[in-house]
Each structure stands twice: as C-alpha cells, then as structure tokens.
Amino acid sequence: MFGRSQRQDVDALRERFLANREKVRSWIGGWDCPEVEWPEFAEIPHPWVVTQADERMWLKRHAPFLDEYGWILEARPVARGVSQVVAHWQFGEGHEFERLDIDFRSVADPPYLAEKLALGAHAADLKGWQEADLQGVYTWLFEGIDSRPLGEMVRGQQRSGFILFQLTRWPHSSSEINVRLRMTLTDTALDGTPLTGAGESASA
C-alpha cells in the first residue's frame, strides 16, 4: 500500500502526464495548417495499445511511472502540393519534454514551408517562447530552406531563448523536398555558455 506522501507523488506524476497529453492535443488545434486534417487524437501514447475499456485503469496504474513515451501524429494532406506531414512529440523520465519533430514534405516552396514550420513552433509554445520569436524563427527557416540548390541536403541550428531548433532539408523527388524541424530545450547558448533565467546568453 502507498503511504499518503507516496500517493501524492503518484498523483503529481499522473497530473504531469495529463498536462503533457493536453499540450499535444491542443497543439493539433492550435497549429494554423488547414492544408492537412488530423486523425482522432489517441489518448494513450506510443508504444502502448490499450482498449477504450481499459484506458482508465491504464491511466491509474501505468501513466505515472512511464520512463519514455510519445505521440506520433500523421496528418492527411487535403491541399495540392503537400504530400506528408508527421509530428512526433517525445517525453522522457519524470514526464519531461524531450523533443518535437515536425516532418513536412511538399513541393519546393521555401516561404510556405518556413511559414508553416514557424507556426508549428509557435503553437507548441515551449519553455520561454515569446510572440516576438516567431518572425526570427521564420526568417531563419526561410534562409535555411532556400540556402542551397534543392537537390542538396541542408542542415543548421538556431537557438531562440531556451529552444534549440535543428533544421534538416533533403530532396525527395525532382519536384518535392522533405524538411524536418526538431525542437529541444537547452540551458546553453550555441557557443556553450550558460543561459540566464531569461533565456539569454550570459556572455552577451
């Protein structure tokens, strides 16, 4: 049997799981991307498969103690020019956020891709994100996606506050490209210096 303090700890962990689940659910609705439709949200994260009848028991017994879990969300494109959109939210020990990957395949349209990925980052609203960060992230994405011939691979990284953005672009076909935007959290600047409590480089 759990003691009172242990039950409180378990309840707190379960609440963290529920908060993460709601964050992912709300992100789907908050990302301004009408070019795709999302499937019904799965209450139980990957890799578990639980029947609806067992969901409440799973939530009670297992959710607080997960070491690693995530939601892999695959949208259905409904607009010409977009062929695949997949997002992967990953959480680790203690229900800490680990990363968000957005994979986008479409015709080679750097302004469009930069806008959609920047809006995806905006909807994620990760630690320290500010409305003013949106334009800077869009500009960096546009410059990166448009930086080299579309038949070549592009890699780059940029920090905005506590969020480390990693961009990868690679060709898919003669007319389409793949772009992946990965978001993780960091407490250091790109030069390795620590960040202040405001997410700024201490050496600046």
mmCIF file of C-alpha atoms in Angstrom:
data_model
loop_
_atom_site.group_PDB
_atom_site.id
_atom_site.type_symbol
_atom_site.label_atom_id
_atom_site.label_comp_id
_atom_site.label_asym_id
_atom_site.label_seq_id
_atom_site.Cartn_x
_atom_site.Cartn_y
_atom_site.Cartn_z
ATOM 1 C CA MET A 1 0.000 0.000 0.000
ATOM 2 C CA PHE A 2 1.144 3.526 -0.712
ATOM 3 C CA GLY A 3 1.514 5.977 2.155
ATOM 4 C CA ARG A 4 -0.059 9.405 1.894
ATOM 5 C CA SER A 5 3.092 11.128 0.620
ATOM 6 C CA GLN A 6 3.672 8.363 -1.928
ATOM 7 C CA ARG A 7 0.107 8.694 -3.194
ATOM 8 C CA GLN A 8 0.608 12.432 -3.531
ATOM 9 C CA ASP A 9 3.791 11.845 -5.536
ATOM 10 C CA VAL A 10 1.996 9.389 -7.807
ATOM 11 C CA ASP A 11 -0.899 11.798 -8.262
ATOM 12 C CA ALA A 12 1.527 14.586 -9.160
ATOM 13 C CA LEU A 13 3.223 12.386 -11.785
ATOM 14 C CA ARG A 14 -0.143 11.455 -13.248
ATOM 15 C CA GLU A 15 -1.033 15.132 -13.486
ATOM 16 C CA ARG A 16 2.196 15.787 -15.376
ATOM 17 C CA PHE A 17 1.280 13.062 -17.844
ATOM 18 C CA LEU A 18 -2.191 14.540 -18.279
ATOM 19 C CA ALA A 19 -0.721 18.019 -18.798
ATOM 20 C CA ASN A 20 1.601 16.675 -21.493
ATOM 21 C CA ARG A 21 -1.266 14.879 -23.184
ATOM 22 C CA GLU A 22 -3.366 18.030 -23.200
ATOM 23 C CA LYS A 23 -0.452 20.062 -24.565
ATOM 24 C CA VAL A 24 -0.121 17.719 -27.535
ATOM 25 C CA ARG A 25 -3.881 17.655 -28.076
ATOM 26 C CA SER A 26 -4.139 21.455 -28.003
ATOM 27 C CA TRP A 27 -1.132 21.806 -30.332
ATOM 28 C CA ILE A 28 -3.015 19.985 -33.071
ATOM 29 C CA GLY A 29 -5.817 22.530 -32.927
ATOM 30 C CA GLY A 30 -3.504 25.480 -32.380
ATOM 31 C CA TRP A 31 -1.239 24.947 -35.401
ATOM 32 C CA ASP A 32 -2.544 27.016 -38.279
ATOM 33 C CA CYS A 33 -2.178 24.425 -41.036
ATOM 34 C CA PRO A 34 -5.512 23.981 -42.857
ATOM 35 C CA GLU A 35 -3.728 22.105 -45.640
ATOM 36 C CA VAL A 36 -3.989 18.924 -43.551
ATOM 37 C CA GLU A 37 -6.526 17.099 -41.421
ATOM 38 C CA TRP A 38 -5.550 15.285 -38.245
ATOM 39 C CA PRO A 39 -6.951 11.907 -37.189
ATOM 40 C CA GLU A 40 -8.787 11.486 -33.915
ATOM 41 C CA PHE A 41 -6.371 12.052 -31.046
ATOM 42 C CA ALA A 42 -5.175 8.870 -29.302
ATOM 43 C CA GLU A 43 -5.486 9.196 -25.533
ATOM 44 C CA ILE A 44 -2.822 6.549 -24.921
ATOM 45 C CA PRO A 45 0.666 7.387 -26.250
ATOM 46 C CA HIS A 46 3.015 5.322 -28.366
ATOM 47 C CA PRO A 47 4.015 2.497 -27.962
ATOM 48 C CA TRP A 48 1.094 1.295 -25.825
ATOM 49 C CA VAL A 49 -2.060 -0.170 -27.308
ATOM 50 C CA VAL A 50 -4.960 -0.157 -24.841
ATOM 51 C CA THR A 51 -8.627 -0.781 -25.449
ATOM 52 C CA GLN A 52 -11.009 2.035 -24.617
ATOM 53 C CA ALA A 53 -12.478 -0.033 -21.784
ATOM 54 C CA ASP A 54 -9.042 -0.316 -20.152
ATOM 55 C CA GLU A 55 -7.931 3.294 -20.550
ATOM 56 C CA ARG A 56 -8.964 4.438 -17.066
ATOM 57 C CA MET A 57 -7.134 1.561 -15.410
ATOM 58 C CA TRP A 58 -4.050 2.160 -17.562
ATOM 59 C CA LEU A 59 -4.087 5.825 -16.599
ATOM 60 C CA LYS A 60 -4.269 4.927 -12.923
ATOM 61 C CA ARG A 61 -1.702 2.120 -12.878
ATOM 62 C CA HIS A 62 0.824 2.965 -15.562
ATOM 63 C CA ALA A 63 0.743 6.632 -16.602
ATOM 64 C CA PRO A 64 2.605 7.990 -13.514
ATOM 65 C CA PHE A 65 5.532 5.608 -13.968
ATOM 66 C CA LEU A 66 6.356 5.957 -17.651
ATOM 67 C CA ASP A 67 10.038 6.458 -18.440
ATOM 68 C CA GLU A 68 9.532 7.265 -22.113
ATOM 69 C CA TYR A 69 6.512 7.850 -24.327
ATOM 70 C CA GLY A 70 5.293 9.973 -27.176
ATOM 71 C CA TRP A 71 2.615 10.763 -29.687
ATOM 72 C CA ILE A 72 3.300 10.190 -33.386
ATOM 73 C CA LEU A 73 0.744 12.231 -35.298
ATOM 74 C CA GLU A 74 0.310 11.693 -39.032
ATOM 75 C CA ALA A 75 -1.941 14.135 -40.804
ATOM 76 C CA ARG A 76 -3.879 13.644 -44.031
ATOM 77 C CA PRO A 77 -2.983 16.263 -46.648
ATOM 78 C CA VAL A 78 -6.025 17.937 -48.212
ATOM 79 C CA ALA A 79 -4.255 20.543 -50.362
ATOM 80 C CA ARG A 80 -2.329 20.151 -53.580
ATOM 81 C CA GLY A 81 1.399 20.372 -53.180
ATOM 82 C CA VAL A 82 1.505 18.866 -49.674
ATOM 83 C CA SER A 83 2.107 15.121 -49.552
ATOM 84 C CA GLN A 84 3.078 14.315 -45.943
ATOM 85 C CA VAL A 85 3.010 15.959 -42.510
ATOM 86 C CA VAL A 86 4.072 13.988 -39.426
ATOM 87 C CA ALA A 87 4.765 15.261 -35.913
ATOM 88 C CA HIS A 88 6.429 13.357 -33.087
ATOM 89 C CA TRP A 89 6.182 14.600 -29.510
ATOM 90 C CA GLN A 90 8.540 12.722 -27.185
ATOM 91 C CA PHE A 91 8.678 12.773 -23.375
ATOM 92 C CA GLY A 92 11.163 11.129 -21.034
ATOM 93 C CA GLU A 93 11.763 10.261 -17.404
ATOM 94 C CA GLY A 94 9.743 12.332 -14.970
ATOM 95 C CA HIS A 95 7.450 13.321 -17.854
ATOM 96 C CA GLU A 96 9.981 15.886 -19.040
ATOM 97 C CA PHE A 97 9.655 17.164 -22.590
ATOM 98 C CA GLU A 98 12.430 15.731 -24.795
ATOM 99 C CA ARG A 99 11.738 16.854 -28.350
ATOM 100 C CA LEU A 100 9.220 17.750 -31.006
ATOM 101 C CA ASP A 101 9.920 16.778 -34.601
ATOM 102 C CA ILE A 102 7.834 18.134 -37.468
ATOM 103 C CA ASP A 103 8.380 16.419 -40.820
ATOM 104 C CA PHE A 104 6.915 18.199 -43.822
ATOM 105 C CA ARG A 105 7.039 17.007 -47.436
ATOM 106 C CA SER A 106 5.751 19.262 -50.174
ATOM 107 C CA VAL A 107 6.616 20.993 -53.383
ATOM 108 C CA ALA A 108 9.729 23.110 -53.058
ATOM 109 C CA ASP A 109 8.224 26.341 -51.733
ATOM 110 C CA PRO A 110 10.622 27.818 -49.126
ATOM 111 C CA PRO A 111 8.381 30.734 -47.995
ATOM 112 C CA TYR A 112 5.433 28.400 -47.478
ATOM 113 C CA LEU A 113 7.450 25.758 -45.641
ATOM 114 C CA ALA A 114 9.145 28.345 -43.433
ATOM 115 C CA GLU A 115 5.783 29.840 -42.522
ATOM 116 C CA LYS A 116 4.161 26.507 -41.680
ATOM 117 C CA LEU A 117 7.074 25.257 -39.603
ATOM 118 C CA ALA A 118 7.372 28.561 -37.734
ATOM 119 C CA LEU A 119 3.656 28.437 -36.957
ATOM 120 C CA GLY A 120 4.091 24.854 -35.747
ATOM 121 C CA ALA A 121 6.791 26.040 -33.353
ATOM 122 C CA HIS A 122 4.562 28.911 -32.261
ATOM 123 C CA ALA A 123 1.674 26.549 -31.466
ATOM 124 C CA ALA A 124 3.986 24.287 -29.440
ATOM 125 C CA ASP A 125 4.586 27.181 -27.026
ATOM 126 C CA LEU A 126 7.635 25.562 -25.447
ATOM 127 C CA LYS A 127 9.534 26.940 -22.454
ATOM 128 C CA GLY A 128 10.244 30.638 -22.796
ATOM 129 C CA TRP A 129 8.598 31.072 -26.197
ATOM 130 C CA GLN A 130 7.567 34.650 -26.925
ATOM 131 C CA GLU A 131 5.304 36.034 -29.634
ATOM 132 C CA ALA A 132 8.220 38.139 -30.843
ATOM 133 C CA ASP A 133 10.271 34.977 -31.524
ATOM 134 C CA LEU A 134 8.025 33.984 -34.431
ATOM 135 C CA GLN A 135 9.478 36.374 -37.020
ATOM 136 C CA GLY A 136 13.074 35.474 -36.208
ATOM 137 C CA VAL A 137 12.389 31.745 -36.467
ATOM 138 C CA TYR A 138 10.547 32.239 -39.757
ATOM 139 C CA THR A 139 13.450 34.245 -41.215
ATOM 140 C CA TRP A 140 15.994 31.628 -40.151
ATOM 141 C CA LEU A 141 13.884 28.797 -41.577
ATOM 142 C CA PHE A 142 13.359 30.603 -44.873
ATOM 143 C CA GLU A 143 17.052 31.339 -45.264
ATOM 144 C CA GLY A 144 17.961 27.744 -44.454
ATOM 145 C CA ILE A 145 15.395 26.068 -46.688
ATOM 146 C CA ASP A 146 16.255 28.406 -49.558
ATOM 147 C CA SER A 147 20.014 28.435 -48.998
ATOM 148 C CA ARG A 148 21.272 25.803 -51.446
ATOM 149 C CA PRO A 149 20.126 24.008 -54.625
ATOM 150 C CA LEU A 150 17.091 21.874 -53.822
ATOM 151 C CA GLY A 151 18.881 18.667 -54.830
ATOM 152 C CA GLU A 152 21.331 19.082 -51.938
ATOM 153 C CA MET A 153 20.960 18.476 -48.210
ATOM 154 C CA VAL A 154 20.865 21.378 -45.776
ATOM 155 C CA ARG A 155 21.476 21.249 -42.016
ATOM 156 C CA GLY A 156 21.507 24.051 -39.486
ATOM 157 C CA GLN A 157 20.679 25.027 -35.945
ATOM 158 C CA GLN A 158 19.483 28.140 -34.189
ATOM 159 C CA ARG A 159 18.555 28.992 -30.611
ATOM 160 C CA SER A 160 15.651 31.158 -29.554
ATOM 161 C CA GLY A 161 15.528 31.529 -25.784
ATOM 162 C CA PHE A 162 15.600 28.049 -24.265
ATOM 163 C CA ILE A 163 14.564 26.355 -27.512
ATOM 164 C CA LEU A 164 17.167 24.785 -29.776
ATOM 165 C CA PHE A 165 15.935 24.469 -33.350
ATOM 166 C CA GLN A 166 17.568 21.996 -35.753
ATOM 167 C CA LEU A 167 16.665 22.109 -39.434
ATOM 168 C CA THR A 168 17.259 19.364 -41.985
ATOM 169 C CA ARG A 169 16.238 19.625 -45.638
ATOM 170 C CA TRP A 170 16.755 16.897 -48.206
ATOM 171 C CA PRO A 171 15.355 16.088 -51.656
ATOM 172 C CA HIS A 172 12.508 13.614 -52.092
ATOM 173 C CA SER A 173 11.950 13.775 -55.844
ATOM 174 C CA SER A 174 12.515 16.154 -58.725
ATOM 175 C CA SER A 175 9.607 18.293 -57.515
ATOM 176 C CA GLU A 176 9.338 17.668 -53.750
ATOM 177 C CA ILE A 177 11.550 18.187 -50.723
ATOM 178 C CA ASN A 178 11.487 16.919 -47.141
ATOM 179 C CA VAL A 179 12.011 19.326 -44.279
ATOM 180 C CA ARG A 180 12.374 18.358 -40.620
ATOM 181 C CA LEU A 181 12.304 20.836 -37.780
ATOM 182 C CA ARG A 182 13.406 19.445 -34.418
ATOM 183 C CA MET A 183 12.832 21.363 -31.200
ATOM 184 C CA THR A 184 14.568 20.538 -27.927
ATOM 185 C CA LEU A 185 15.232 22.566 -24.788
ATOM 186 C CA THR A 186 18.662 23.817 -23.804
ATOM 187 C CA ASP A 187 20.282 25.774 -20.994
ATOM 188 C CA THR A 188 23.329 26.802 -23.006
ATOM 189 C CA ALA A 189 23.944 29.108 -25.968
ATOM 190 C CA LEU A 190 25.338 27.738 -29.226
ATOM 191 C CA ASP A 191 28.852 28.638 -28.034
ATOM 192 C CA GLY A 192 28.346 26.577 -24.870
ATOM 193 C CA THR A 193 27.957 29.468 -22.444
ATOM 194 C CA PRO A 194 25.122 29.148 -19.897
ATOM 195 C CA LEU A 195 21.821 30.917 -20.373
ATOM 196 C CA THR A 196 20.346 33.305 -17.856
ATOM 197 C CA GLY A 197 16.920 32.811 -16.301
ATOM 198 C CA ALA A 198 15.531 34.882 -19.171
ATOM 199 C CA GLY A 199 16.983 32.525 -21.797
ATOM 200 C CA GLU A 200 19.755 34.897 -22.842
ATOM 201 C CA SER A 201 23.445 34.128 -23.168
ATOM 202 C CA ALA A 202 25.328 35.062 -20.004
ATOM 203 C CA SER A 203 28.277 36.188 -22.155
ATOM 204 C CA ALA A 204 26.212 38.649 -24.186
#
